Amino acid sequence: MKKNNRRGSRTVILLLIAVLLPFLLTACASIKKMRYPLAYQDLISAASEEFDLPKDLLCGVIWCESRFKPDAQSSAGACGLMQMTPTTFGEVLGRLELPEDTDIFAPEQNIRCGAFYLRRLYDLYDGNWETALAAYNAGMGNVNNWLSDPRYSDDGETLKDIPYPETAAYVQKVQEAKEVYRELYPEEFE
């Protein structure tokens, strides 16, 4: 009698798992989407097209920089979705021939200027995303110093090591966030 009860209990448990698993997976994806929101798709798509950047990479940068909060401001004074410093933002405004009084917190301009700057770094560092992302986080001066130091670069073009732990973690987080966005929103990145 006990064997039949155990078998019956296992069968019920397996049936419950089979029935509940799709709901649990959906709930997990929904929770993950709450952690990795996707907003400003039109602005991201436009900047992606204009500057020939992967949309998922832009999403990864925005998530790491501001968690998609347009009013984000760092203790270092970086502002907006893509956390641009006023100095860098001003330089980009000049290159894009935009008015000096453009609002750094305006999502359209912040994403567009941040994408322009990211593309500029990508081109400057010969199409190497890791180096471009390191420069976006730590600045071109630091990255150029690292590239000229044999402790951090063997060829002067690629980084074998990033000496700032925060920057190394940032580059990794952007790449991970990029993959999460691809997984959660596949229709956006086809």
PDB file of C-alpha atoms in Angstrom:
ATOM      1  CA  MET A   1       0.000   0.000   0.000  1.00  0.00           C
ATOM      2  CA  LYS A   2       2.822   2.406   0.862  1.00  0.00           C
ATOM      3  CA  LYS A   3       4.506   1.814  -2.532  1.00  0.00           C
ATOM      4  CA  ASN A   4       1.318   2.781  -4.371  1.00  0.00           C
ATOM      5  CA  ASN A   5       1.019   5.970  -2.289  1.00  0.00           C
ATOM      6  CA  ARG A   6       4.620   6.938  -3.068  1.00  0.00           C
ATOM      7  CA  ARG A   7       4.152   6.234  -6.763  1.00  0.00           C
ATOM      8  CA  GLY A   8       0.905   8.229  -6.745  1.00  0.00           C
ATOM      9  CA  SER A   9       2.597  11.124  -4.926  1.00  0.00           C
ATOM     10  CA  ARG A  10       5.470  11.163  -7.426  1.00  0.00           C
ATOM     11  CA  THR A  11       3.032  11.112 -10.314  1.00  0.00           C
ATOM     12  CA  VAL A  12       1.104  14.040  -8.853  1.00  0.00           C
ATOM     13  CA  ILE A  13       4.325  15.980  -8.262  1.00  0.00           C
ATOM     14  CA  LEU A  14       5.551  15.322 -11.796  1.00  0.00           C
ATOM     15  CA  LEU A  15       2.198  16.379 -13.225  1.00  0.00           C
ATOM     16  CA  LEU A  16       2.272  19.561 -11.150  1.00  0.00           C
ATOM     17  CA  ILE A  17       5.779  20.336 -12.353  1.00  0.00           C
ATOM     18  CA  ALA A  18       4.778  19.701 -15.967  1.00  0.00           C
ATOM     19  CA  VAL A  19       1.749  21.977 -15.628  1.00  0.00           C
ATOM     20  CA  LEU A  20       3.445  24.722 -13.601  1.00  0.00           C
ATOM     21  CA  LEU A  21       6.824  24.834 -15.383  1.00  0.00           C
ATOM     22  CA  PRO A  22       5.680  27.013 -18.316  1.00  0.00           C
ATOM     23  CA  PHE A  23       4.100  29.465 -15.854  1.00  0.00           C
ATOM     24  CA  LEU A  24       7.255  29.550 -13.746  1.00  0.00           C
ATOM     25  CA  LEU A  25       9.449  30.144 -16.792  1.00  0.00           C
ATOM     26  CA  THR A  26       7.181  32.960 -17.937  1.00  0.00           C
ATOM     27  CA  ALA A  27       7.254  34.484 -14.472  1.00  0.00           C
ATOM     28  CA  CYS A  28      11.060  34.300 -14.411  1.00  0.00           C
ATOM     29  CA  ALA A  29      11.290  36.026 -17.804  1.00  0.00           C
ATOM     30  CA  SER A  30       8.871  38.714 -16.615  1.00  0.00           C
ATOM     31  CA  ILE A  31      10.938  39.308 -13.493  1.00  0.00           C
ATOM     32  CA  LYS A  32      14.103  39.488 -15.583  1.00  0.00           C
ATOM     33  CA  LYS A  33      12.442  41.997 -17.937  1.00  0.00           C
ATOM     34  CA  MET A  34      11.639  44.145 -14.905  1.00  0.00           C
ATOM     35  CA  ARG A  35      15.339  44.133 -14.035  1.00  0.00           C
ATOM     36  CA  TYR A  36      16.366  44.732 -17.661  1.00  0.00           C
ATOM     37  CA  PRO A  37      13.757  47.133 -19.010  1.00  0.00           C
ATOM     38  CA  LEU A  38      13.709  48.155 -22.637  1.00  0.00           C
ATOM     39  CA  ALA A  39      12.671  51.721 -23.264  1.00  0.00           C
ATOM     40  CA  TYR A  40      13.413  54.317 -25.919  1.00  0.00           C
ATOM     41  CA  GLN A  41      13.486  51.626 -28.643  1.00  0.00           C
ATOM     42  CA  ASP A  42      12.829  54.173 -31.402  1.00  0.00           C
ATOM     43  CA  LEU A  43      15.660  56.429 -30.221  1.00  0.00           C
ATOM     44  CA  ILE A  44      18.032  53.479 -29.829  1.00  0.00           C
ATOM     45  CA  SER A  45      17.115  52.181 -33.294  1.00  0.00           C
ATOM     46  CA  ALA A  46      17.635  55.612 -34.846  1.00  0.00           C
ATOM     47  CA  ALA A  47      21.043  56.069 -33.192  1.00  0.00           C
ATOM     48  CA  SER A  48      21.999  52.508 -34.067  1.00  0.00           C
ATOM     49  CA  GLU A  49      21.246  53.143 -37.733  1.00  0.00           C
ATOM     50  CA  GLU A  50      22.777  56.604 -37.859  1.00  0.00           C
ATOM     51  CA  PHE A  51      26.084  55.523 -36.332  1.00  0.00           C
ATOM     52  CA  ASP A  52      26.112  51.866 -37.400  1.00  0.00           C
ATOM     53  CA  LEU A  53      26.120  50.457 -33.880  1.00  0.00           C
ATOM     54  CA  PRO A  54      24.556  47.237 -32.602  1.00  0.00           C
ATOM     55  CA  LYS A  55      21.280  48.018 -30.817  1.00  0.00           C
ATOM     56  CA  ASP A  56      21.934  45.379 -28.186  1.00  0.00           C
ATOM     57  CA  LEU A  57      25.276  47.029 -27.369  1.00  0.00           C
ATOM     58  CA  LEU A  58      23.584  50.408 -26.949  1.00  0.00           C
ATOM     59  CA  CYS A  59      21.042  48.787 -24.636  1.00  0.00           C
ATOM     60  CA  GLY A  60      23.860  47.187 -22.647  1.00  0.00           C
ATOM     61  CA  VAL A  61      25.653  50.525 -22.277  1.00  0.00           C
ATOM     62  CA  ILE A  62      22.476  52.359 -21.261  1.00  0.00           C
ATOM     63  CA  TRP A  63      21.590  49.648 -18.749  1.00  0.00           C
ATOM     64  CA  CYS A  64      25.067  49.707 -17.198  1.00  0.00           C
ATOM     65  CA  GLU A  65      25.245  53.484 -17.170  1.00  0.00           C
ATOM     66  CA  SER A  66      21.772  54.489 -15.972  1.00  0.00           C
ATOM     67  CA  ARG A  67      19.418  51.488 -15.787  1.00  0.00           C
ATOM     68  CA  PHE A  68      17.355  53.382 -18.393  1.00  0.00           C
ATOM     69  CA  LYS A  69      16.728  56.326 -16.026  1.00  0.00           C
ATOM     70  CA  PRO A  70      16.936  59.531 -18.084  1.00  0.00           C
ATOM     71  CA  ASP A  71      17.565  61.745 -15.055  1.00  0.00           C
ATOM     72  CA  ALA A  72      20.506  59.676 -13.775  1.00  0.00           C
ATOM     73  CA  GLN A  73      23.510  61.638 -12.583  1.00  0.00           C
ATOM     74  CA  SER A  74      26.761  60.231 -11.230  1.00  0.00           C
ATOM     75  CA  SER A  75      28.935  61.633  -8.466  1.00  0.00           C
ATOM     76  CA  ALA A  76      31.469  62.459 -11.206  1.00  0.00           C
ATOM     77  CA  GLY A  77      28.887  64.639 -12.966  1.00  0.00           C
ATOM     78  CA  ALA A  78      28.000  62.283 -15.822  1.00  0.00           C
ATOM     79  CA  CYS A  79      24.405  62.777 -16.911  1.00  0.00           C
ATOM     80  CA  GLY A  80      21.493  61.080 -18.588  1.00  0.00           C
ATOM     81  CA  LEU A  81      20.840  57.670 -20.040  1.00  0.00           C
ATOM     82  CA  MET A  82      24.354  57.231 -21.438  1.00  0.00           C
ATOM     83  CA  GLN A  83      26.040  59.082 -18.559  1.00  0.00           C
ATOM     84  CA  MET A  84      27.980  61.629 -20.570  1.00  0.00           C
ATOM     85  CA  THR A  85      30.042  64.291 -18.861  1.00  0.00           C
ATOM     86  CA  PRO A  86      29.073  67.840 -19.787  1.00  0.00           C
ATOM     87  CA  THR A  87      32.518  68.334 -21.376  1.00  0.00           C
ATOM     88  CA  THR A  88      32.226  65.292 -23.645  1.00  0.00           C
ATOM     89  CA  PHE A  89      28.596  66.107 -24.403  1.00  0.00           C
ATOM     90  CA  GLY A  90      29.616  69.642 -25.394  1.00  0.00           C
ATOM     91  CA  GLU A  91      32.349  68.346 -27.704  1.00  0.00           C
ATOM     92  CA  VAL A  92      29.914  65.958 -29.369  1.00  0.00           C
ATOM     93  CA  LEU A  93      27.315  68.722 -29.755  1.00  0.00           C
ATOM     94  CA  GLY A  94      29.902  70.719 -31.701  1.00  0.00           C
ATOM     95  CA  ARG A  95      30.789  67.779 -33.949  1.00  0.00           C
ATOM     96  CA  LEU A  96      27.101  67.090 -34.639  1.00  0.00           C
ATOM     97  CA  GLU A  97      26.447  70.815 -35.109  1.00  0.00           C
ATOM     98  CA  LEU A  98      23.769  70.862 -32.434  1.00  0.00           C
ATOM     99  CA  PRO A  99      22.955  73.934 -30.326  1.00  0.00           C
ATOM    100  CA  GLU A 100      25.134  74.434 -27.230  1.00  0.00           C
ATOM    101  CA  ASP A 101      22.057  74.673 -25.023  1.00  0.00           C
ATOM    102  CA  THR A 102      20.863  71.154 -25.920  1.00  0.00           C
ATOM    103  CA  ASP A 103      19.606  69.423 -22.772  1.00  0.00           C
ATOM    104  CA  ILE A 104      22.040  66.694 -21.730  1.00  0.00           C
ATOM    105  CA  PHE A 105      19.184  64.855 -19.986  1.00  0.00           C
ATOM    106  CA  ALA A 106      16.904  64.780 -23.053  1.00  0.00           C
ATOM    107  CA  PRO A 107      16.764  61.086 -24.030  1.00  0.00           C
ATOM    108  CA  GLU A 108      16.907  61.714 -27.795  1.00  0.00           C
ATOM    109  CA  GLN A 109      19.990  63.909 -27.598  1.00  0.00           C
ATOM    110  CA  ASN A 110      21.718  61.924 -24.855  1.00  0.00           C
ATOM    111  CA  ILE A 111      21.355  58.635 -26.739  1.00  0.00           C
ATOM    112  CA  ARG A 112      22.329  60.220 -30.064  1.00  0.00           C
ATOM    113  CA  CYS A 113      25.400  61.956 -28.628  1.00  0.00           C
ATOM    114  CA  GLY A 114      26.412  58.910 -26.590  1.00  0.00           C
ATOM    115  CA  ALA A 115      26.083  56.686 -29.666  1.00  0.00           C
ATOM    116  CA  PHE A 116      28.145  59.128 -31.740  1.00  0.00           C
ATOM    117  CA  TYR A 117      30.869  59.124 -29.078  1.00  0.00           C
ATOM    118  CA  LEU A 118      30.811  55.342 -28.738  1.00  0.00           C
ATOM    119  CA  ARG A 119      31.150  54.977 -32.518  1.00  0.00           C
ATOM    120  CA  ARG A 120      34.036  57.444 -32.505  1.00  0.00           C
ATOM    121  CA  LEU A 121      35.817  55.346 -29.856  1.00  0.00           C
ATOM    122  CA  TYR A 122      35.134  52.148 -31.791  1.00  0.00           C
ATOM    123  CA  ASP A 123      36.684  53.659 -34.928  1.00  0.00           C
ATOM    124  CA  LEU A 124      39.597  55.153 -32.988  1.00  0.00           C
ATOM    125  CA  TYR A 125      40.418  51.757 -31.478  1.00  0.00           C
ATOM    126  CA  ASP A 126      40.286  49.872 -34.778  1.00  0.00           C
ATOM    127  CA  GLY A 127      36.932  48.188 -34.307  1.00  0.00           C
ATOM    128  CA  ASN A 128      37.667  46.711 -30.873  1.00  0.00           C
ATOM    129  CA  TRP A 129      34.592  46.897 -28.655  1.00  0.00           C
ATOM    130  CA  GLU A 130      36.419  45.985 -25.468  1.00  0.00           C
ATOM    131  CA  THR A 131      38.867  48.852 -25.895  1.00  0.00           C
ATOM    132  CA  ALA A 132      36.129  51.269 -26.972  1.00  0.00           C
ATOM    133  CA  LEU A 133      34.026  50.377 -23.924  1.00  0.00           C
ATOM    134  CA  ALA A 134      37.041  50.745 -21.642  1.00  0.00           C
ATOM    135  CA  ALA A 135      37.608  54.235 -23.089  1.00  0.00           C
ATOM    136  CA  TYR A 136      33.919  55.091 -22.692  1.00  0.00           C
ATOM    137  CA  ASN A 137      34.237  54.246 -18.997  1.00  0.00           C
ATOM    138  CA  ALA A 138      37.781  55.311 -18.073  1.00  0.00           C
ATOM    139  CA  GLY A 139      38.564  57.891 -20.753  1.00  0.00           C
ATOM    140  CA  MET A 140      40.742  57.864 -23.829  1.00  0.00           C
ATOM    141  CA  GLY A 141      43.781  59.173 -21.951  1.00  0.00           C
ATOM    142  CA  ASN A 142      43.808  56.184 -19.606  1.00  0.00           C
ATOM    143  CA  VAL A 143      43.236  53.696 -22.402  1.00  0.00           C
ATOM    144  CA  ASN A 144      45.953  55.237 -24.561  1.00  0.00           C
ATOM    145  CA  ASN A 145      48.362  54.963 -21.615  1.00  0.00           C
ATOM    146  CA  TRP A 146      47.405  51.321 -21.101  1.00  0.00           C
ATOM    147  CA  LEU A 147      47.880  50.538 -24.781  1.00  0.00           C
ATOM    148  CA  SER A 148      51.405  51.957 -24.681  1.00  0.00           C
ATOM    149  CA  ASP A 149      52.293  49.949 -21.559  1.00  0.00           C
ATOM    150  CA  PRO A 150      53.502  46.369 -22.205  1.00  0.00           C
ATOM    151  CA  ARG A 151      51.953  45.277 -18.896  1.00  0.00           C
ATOM    152  CA  TYR A 152      48.498  45.898 -20.391  1.00  0.00           C
ATOM    153  CA  SER A 153      48.984  45.534 -24.146  1.00  0.00           C
ATOM    154  CA  ASP A 154      51.306  43.362 -26.223  1.00  0.00           C
ATOM    155  CA  ASP A 155      50.676  45.133 -29.507  1.00  0.00           C
ATOM    156  CA  GLY A 156      49.648  48.675 -28.603  1.00  0.00           C
ATOM    157  CA  GLU A 157      46.237  48.065 -30.172  1.00  0.00           C
ATOM    158  CA  THR A 158      44.402  45.645 -27.886  1.00  0.00           C
ATOM    159  CA  LEU A 159      44.233  45.397 -24.125  1.00  0.00           C
ATOM    160  CA  LYS A 160      45.266  42.115 -22.577  1.00  0.00           C
ATOM    161  CA  ASP A 161      44.471  43.491 -19.132  1.00  0.00           C
ATOM    162  CA  ILE A 162      42.533  46.470 -17.817  1.00  0.00           C
ATOM    163  CA  PRO A 163      44.230  47.777 -14.670  1.00  0.00           C
ATOM    164  CA  TYR A 164      41.172  49.559 -13.265  1.00  0.00           C
ATOM    165  CA  PRO A 165      38.920  46.919 -11.667  1.00  0.00           C
ATOM    166  CA  GLU A 166      35.883  49.187 -12.127  1.00  0.00           C
ATOM    167  CA  THR A 167      36.570  49.510 -15.863  1.00  0.00           C
ATOM    168  CA  ALA A 168      37.262  45.802 -16.297  1.00  0.00           C
ATOM    169  CA  ALA A 169      33.972  45.032 -14.536  1.00  0.00           C
ATOM    170  CA  TYR A 170      32.167  47.652 -16.659  1.00  0.00           C
ATOM    171  CA  VAL A 171      33.331  46.116 -19.940  1.00  0.00           C
ATOM    172  CA  GLN A 172      32.215  42.682 -18.757  1.00  0.00           C
ATOM    173  CA  LYS A 173      28.850  43.996 -17.493  1.00  0.00           C
ATOM    174  CA  VAL A 174      28.089  45.710 -20.804  1.00  0.00           C
ATOM    175  CA  GLN A 175      28.828  42.497 -22.709  1.00  0.00           C
ATOM    176  CA  GLU A 176      26.668  40.480 -20.295  1.00  0.00           C
ATOM    177  CA  ALA A 177      23.809  43.004 -20.444  1.00  0.00           C
ATOM    178  CA  LYS A 178      24.016  42.955 -24.241  1.00  0.00           C
ATOM    179  CA  GLU A 179      23.476  39.181 -24.184  1.00  0.00           C
ATOM    180  CA  VAL A 180      20.620  39.453 -21.687  1.00  0.00           C
ATOM    181  CA  TYR A 181      18.867  41.999 -23.924  1.00  0.00           C
ATOM    182  CA  ARG A 182      19.306  39.695 -26.911  1.00  0.00           C
ATOM    183  CA  GLU A 183      17.823  36.802 -24.943  1.00  0.00           C
ATOM    184  CA  LEU A 184      14.899  38.737 -23.440  1.00  0.00           C
ATOM    185  CA  TYR A 185      13.929  40.764 -26.521  1.00  0.00           C
ATOM    186  CA  PRO A 186      14.938  38.677 -29.552  1.00  0.00           C
ATOM    187  CA  GLU A 187      12.407  40.412 -31.802  1.00  0.00           C
ATOM    188  CA  GLU A 188      14.171  43.749 -31.204  1.00  0.00           C
ATOM    189  CA  PHE A 189      17.609  42.509 -32.275  1.00  0.00           C
ATOM    190  CA  GLU A 190      16.939  40.340 -35.341  1.00  0.00           C
TER     191      GLU A 190
END
